[in-house]
Tab-separated table of N, CA and C in Angstrom:
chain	number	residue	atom	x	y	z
A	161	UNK	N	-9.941	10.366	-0.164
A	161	UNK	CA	-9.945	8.937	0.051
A	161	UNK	C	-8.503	8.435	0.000
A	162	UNK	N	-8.205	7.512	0.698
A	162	UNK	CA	-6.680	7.043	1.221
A	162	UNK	C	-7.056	5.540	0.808
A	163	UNK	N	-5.342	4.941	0.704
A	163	UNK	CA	-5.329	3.719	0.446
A	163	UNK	C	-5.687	3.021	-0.689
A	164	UNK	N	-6.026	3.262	-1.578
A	164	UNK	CA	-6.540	2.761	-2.977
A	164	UNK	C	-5.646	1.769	-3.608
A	165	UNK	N	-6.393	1.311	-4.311
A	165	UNK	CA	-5.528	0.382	-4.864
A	165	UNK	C	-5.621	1.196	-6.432
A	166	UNK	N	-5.113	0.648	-8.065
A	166	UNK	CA	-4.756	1.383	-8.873
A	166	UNK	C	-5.892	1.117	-9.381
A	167	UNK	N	-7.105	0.294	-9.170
A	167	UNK	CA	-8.292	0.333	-9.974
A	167	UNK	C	-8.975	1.505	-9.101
A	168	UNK	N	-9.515	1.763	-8.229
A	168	UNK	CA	-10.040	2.529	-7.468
A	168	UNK	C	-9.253	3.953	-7.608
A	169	UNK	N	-7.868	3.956	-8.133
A	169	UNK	CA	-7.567	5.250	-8.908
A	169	UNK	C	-7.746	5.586	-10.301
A	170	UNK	N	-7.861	4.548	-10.958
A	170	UNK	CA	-8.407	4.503	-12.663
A	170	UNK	C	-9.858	5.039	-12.351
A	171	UNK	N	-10.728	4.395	-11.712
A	171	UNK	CA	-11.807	4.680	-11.194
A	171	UNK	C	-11.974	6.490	-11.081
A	172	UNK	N	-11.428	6.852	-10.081
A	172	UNK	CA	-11.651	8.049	-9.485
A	172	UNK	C	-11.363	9.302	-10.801
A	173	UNK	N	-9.990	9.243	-11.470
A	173	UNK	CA	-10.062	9.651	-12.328
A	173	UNK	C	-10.824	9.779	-13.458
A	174	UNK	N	-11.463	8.645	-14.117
A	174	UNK	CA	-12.617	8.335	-15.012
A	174	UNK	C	-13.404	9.552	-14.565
A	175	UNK	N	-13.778	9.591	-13.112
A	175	UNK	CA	-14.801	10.718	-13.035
A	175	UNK	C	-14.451	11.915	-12.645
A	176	UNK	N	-13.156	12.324	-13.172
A	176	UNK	CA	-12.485	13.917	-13.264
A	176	UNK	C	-12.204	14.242	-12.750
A	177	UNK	N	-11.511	12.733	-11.580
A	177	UNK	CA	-10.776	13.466	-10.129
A	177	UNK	C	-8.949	13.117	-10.439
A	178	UNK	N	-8.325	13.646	-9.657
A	178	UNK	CA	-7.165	13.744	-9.789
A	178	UNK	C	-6.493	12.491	-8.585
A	179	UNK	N	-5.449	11.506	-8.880
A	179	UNK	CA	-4.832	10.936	-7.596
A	179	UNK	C	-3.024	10.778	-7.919
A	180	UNK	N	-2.517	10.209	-6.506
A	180	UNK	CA	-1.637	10.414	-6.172
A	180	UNK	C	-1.299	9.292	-5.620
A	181	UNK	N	0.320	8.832	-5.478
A	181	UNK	CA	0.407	8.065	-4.493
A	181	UNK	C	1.420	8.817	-3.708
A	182	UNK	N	1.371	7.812	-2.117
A	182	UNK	CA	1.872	7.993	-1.075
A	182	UNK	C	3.300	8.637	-0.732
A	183	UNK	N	4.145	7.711	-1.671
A	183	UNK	CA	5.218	8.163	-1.635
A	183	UNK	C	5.757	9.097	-2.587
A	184	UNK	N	5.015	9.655	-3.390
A	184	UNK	CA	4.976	10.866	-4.279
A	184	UNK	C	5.317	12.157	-3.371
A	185	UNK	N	5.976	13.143	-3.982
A	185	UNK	CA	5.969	14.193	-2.850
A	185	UNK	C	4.234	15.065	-3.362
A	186	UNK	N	4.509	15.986	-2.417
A	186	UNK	CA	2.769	16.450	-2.498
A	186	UNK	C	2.914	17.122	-3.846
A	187	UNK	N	4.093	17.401	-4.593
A	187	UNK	CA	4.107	18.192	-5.953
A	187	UNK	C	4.177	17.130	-7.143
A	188	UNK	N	3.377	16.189	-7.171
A	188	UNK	CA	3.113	15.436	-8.723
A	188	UNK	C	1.686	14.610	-8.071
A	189	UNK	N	0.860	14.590	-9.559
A	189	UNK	CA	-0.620	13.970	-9.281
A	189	UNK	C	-0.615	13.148	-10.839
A	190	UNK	N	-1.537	12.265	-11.082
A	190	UNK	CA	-1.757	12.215	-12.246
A	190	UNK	C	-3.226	12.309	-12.469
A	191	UNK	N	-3.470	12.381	-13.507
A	191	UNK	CA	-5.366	12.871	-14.264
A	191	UNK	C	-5.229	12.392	-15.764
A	192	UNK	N	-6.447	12.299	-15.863
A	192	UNK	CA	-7.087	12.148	-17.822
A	192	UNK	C	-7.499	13.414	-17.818
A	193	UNK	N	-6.670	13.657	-19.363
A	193	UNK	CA	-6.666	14.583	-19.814
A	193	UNK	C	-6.907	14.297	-21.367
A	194	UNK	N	-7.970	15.208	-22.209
A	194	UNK	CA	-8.200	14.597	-23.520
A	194	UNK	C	-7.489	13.033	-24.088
A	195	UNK	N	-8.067	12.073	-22.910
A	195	UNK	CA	-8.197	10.682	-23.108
A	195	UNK	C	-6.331	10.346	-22.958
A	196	UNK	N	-6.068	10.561	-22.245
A	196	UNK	CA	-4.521	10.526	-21.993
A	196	UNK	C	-4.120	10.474	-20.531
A	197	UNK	N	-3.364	9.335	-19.547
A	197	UNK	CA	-3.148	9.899	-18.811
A	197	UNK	C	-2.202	10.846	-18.693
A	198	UNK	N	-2.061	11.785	-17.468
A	198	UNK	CA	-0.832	12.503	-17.592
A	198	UNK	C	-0.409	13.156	-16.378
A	199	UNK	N	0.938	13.137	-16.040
A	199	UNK	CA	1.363	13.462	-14.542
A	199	UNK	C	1.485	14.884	-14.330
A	200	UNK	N	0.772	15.236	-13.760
A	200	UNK	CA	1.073	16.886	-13.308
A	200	UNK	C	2.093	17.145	-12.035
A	201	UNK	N	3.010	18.767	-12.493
A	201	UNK	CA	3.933	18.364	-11.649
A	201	UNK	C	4.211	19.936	-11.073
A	202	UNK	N	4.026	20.464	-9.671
A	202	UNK	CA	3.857	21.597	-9.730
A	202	UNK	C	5.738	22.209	-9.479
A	203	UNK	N	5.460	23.392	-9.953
A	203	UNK	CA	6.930	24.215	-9.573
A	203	UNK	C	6.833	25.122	-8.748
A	204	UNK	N	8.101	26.097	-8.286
A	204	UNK	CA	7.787	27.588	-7.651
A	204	UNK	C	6.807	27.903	-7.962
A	205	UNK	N	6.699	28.398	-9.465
A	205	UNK	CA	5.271	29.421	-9.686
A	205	UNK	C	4.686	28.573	-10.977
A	206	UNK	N	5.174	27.469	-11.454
A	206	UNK	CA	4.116	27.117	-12.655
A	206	UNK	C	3.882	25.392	-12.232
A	207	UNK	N	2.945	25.253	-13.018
A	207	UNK	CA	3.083	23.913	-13.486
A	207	UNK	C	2.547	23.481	-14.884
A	208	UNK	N	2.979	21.216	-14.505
A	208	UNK	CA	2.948	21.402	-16.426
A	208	UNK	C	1.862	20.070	-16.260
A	209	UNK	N	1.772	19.145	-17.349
A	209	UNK	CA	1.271	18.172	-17.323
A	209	UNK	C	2.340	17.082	-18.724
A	210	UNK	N	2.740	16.188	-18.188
A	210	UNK	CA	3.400	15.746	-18.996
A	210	UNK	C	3.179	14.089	-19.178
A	211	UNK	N	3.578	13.369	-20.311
A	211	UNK	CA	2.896	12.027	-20.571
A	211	UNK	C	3.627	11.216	-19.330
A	212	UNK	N	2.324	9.782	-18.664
A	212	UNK	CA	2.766	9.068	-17.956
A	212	UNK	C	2.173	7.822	-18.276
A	213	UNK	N	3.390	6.743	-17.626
A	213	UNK	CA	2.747	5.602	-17.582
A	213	UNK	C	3.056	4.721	-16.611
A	214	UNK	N	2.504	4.273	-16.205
A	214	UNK	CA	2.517	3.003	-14.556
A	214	UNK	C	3.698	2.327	-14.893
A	215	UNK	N	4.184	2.226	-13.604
A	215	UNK	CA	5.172	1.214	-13.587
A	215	UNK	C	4.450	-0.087	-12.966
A	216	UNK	N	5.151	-1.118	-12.602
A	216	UNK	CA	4.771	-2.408	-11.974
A	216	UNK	C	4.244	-1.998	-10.408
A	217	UNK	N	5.603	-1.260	-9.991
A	217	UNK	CA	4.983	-1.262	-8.693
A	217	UNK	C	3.393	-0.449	-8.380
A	218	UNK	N	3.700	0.524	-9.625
A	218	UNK	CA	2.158	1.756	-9.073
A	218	UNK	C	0.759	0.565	-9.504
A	219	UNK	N	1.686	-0.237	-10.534
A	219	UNK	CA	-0.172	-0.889	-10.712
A	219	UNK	C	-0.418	-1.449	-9.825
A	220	UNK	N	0.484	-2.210	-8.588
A	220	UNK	CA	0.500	-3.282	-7.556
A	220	UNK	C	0.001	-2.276	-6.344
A	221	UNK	N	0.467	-0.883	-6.367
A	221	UNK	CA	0.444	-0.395	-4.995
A	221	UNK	C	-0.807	0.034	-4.606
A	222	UNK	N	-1.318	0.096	-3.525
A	222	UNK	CA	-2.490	0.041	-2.117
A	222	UNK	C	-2.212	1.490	-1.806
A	223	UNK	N	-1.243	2.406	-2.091
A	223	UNK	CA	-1.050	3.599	-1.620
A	223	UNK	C	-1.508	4.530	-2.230
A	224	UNK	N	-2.538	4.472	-3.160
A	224	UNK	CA	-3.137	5.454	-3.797
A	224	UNK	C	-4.025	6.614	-3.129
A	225	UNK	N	-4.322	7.676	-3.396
A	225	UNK	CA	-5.394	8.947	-3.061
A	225	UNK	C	-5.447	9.428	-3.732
A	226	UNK	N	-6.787	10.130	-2.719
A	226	UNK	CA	-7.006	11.234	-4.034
A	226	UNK	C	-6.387	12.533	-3.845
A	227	UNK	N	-6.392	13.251	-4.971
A	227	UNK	CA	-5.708	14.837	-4.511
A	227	UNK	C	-5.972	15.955	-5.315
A	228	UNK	N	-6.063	17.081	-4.550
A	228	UNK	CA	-6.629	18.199	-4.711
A	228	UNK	C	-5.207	18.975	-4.939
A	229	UNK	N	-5.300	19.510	-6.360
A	229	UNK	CA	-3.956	20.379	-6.955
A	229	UNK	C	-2.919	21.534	-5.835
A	230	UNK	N	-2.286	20.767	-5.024
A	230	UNK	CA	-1.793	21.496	-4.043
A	230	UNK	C	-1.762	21.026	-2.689
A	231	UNK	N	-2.495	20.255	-2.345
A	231	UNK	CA	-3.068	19.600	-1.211
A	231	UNK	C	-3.445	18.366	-1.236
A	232	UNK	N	-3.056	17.389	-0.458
A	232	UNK	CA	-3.534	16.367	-0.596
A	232	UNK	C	-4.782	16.298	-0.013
A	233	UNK	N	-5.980	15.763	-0.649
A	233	UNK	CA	-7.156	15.247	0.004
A	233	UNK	C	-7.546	13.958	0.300
């Protein structure tokens, strides 16, 4: 799903999906994780999950999706 706004990504996550925005490169997502959000961020060969929090613009932005660890969906 494309275009979201940041409730419709609070949303999606709640139900154990992962999103992204637009201008993110395809290597960072964020997810709830034991009641936390947190930005996942992939490397060459690993990745991590580390603490995040919205800025102004991500709560304002329309550019949200969803995404599949590697791929955007």
């Amino acid at each position: 799903m494309k275009n979201m706004d940041f409730g419709d990504a609070l949303r999606h996550m709640k139900k154990g999906g992962n999103v992204a925005r637009a201008i993110w490169n395809r290597k960072k997502w964020i997810e709830i994780k034991d009641g936390k959000v947190v930005m996942g961020k992939c490397g060459d060969t690993t990745w991590s999950l580390i603490a995040w929090k919205p800025t102004h613009e991500d709560m304002l932005a329309n550019d949200w999706h969803t995404f599949a660890i590697g791929v955007a969906a």
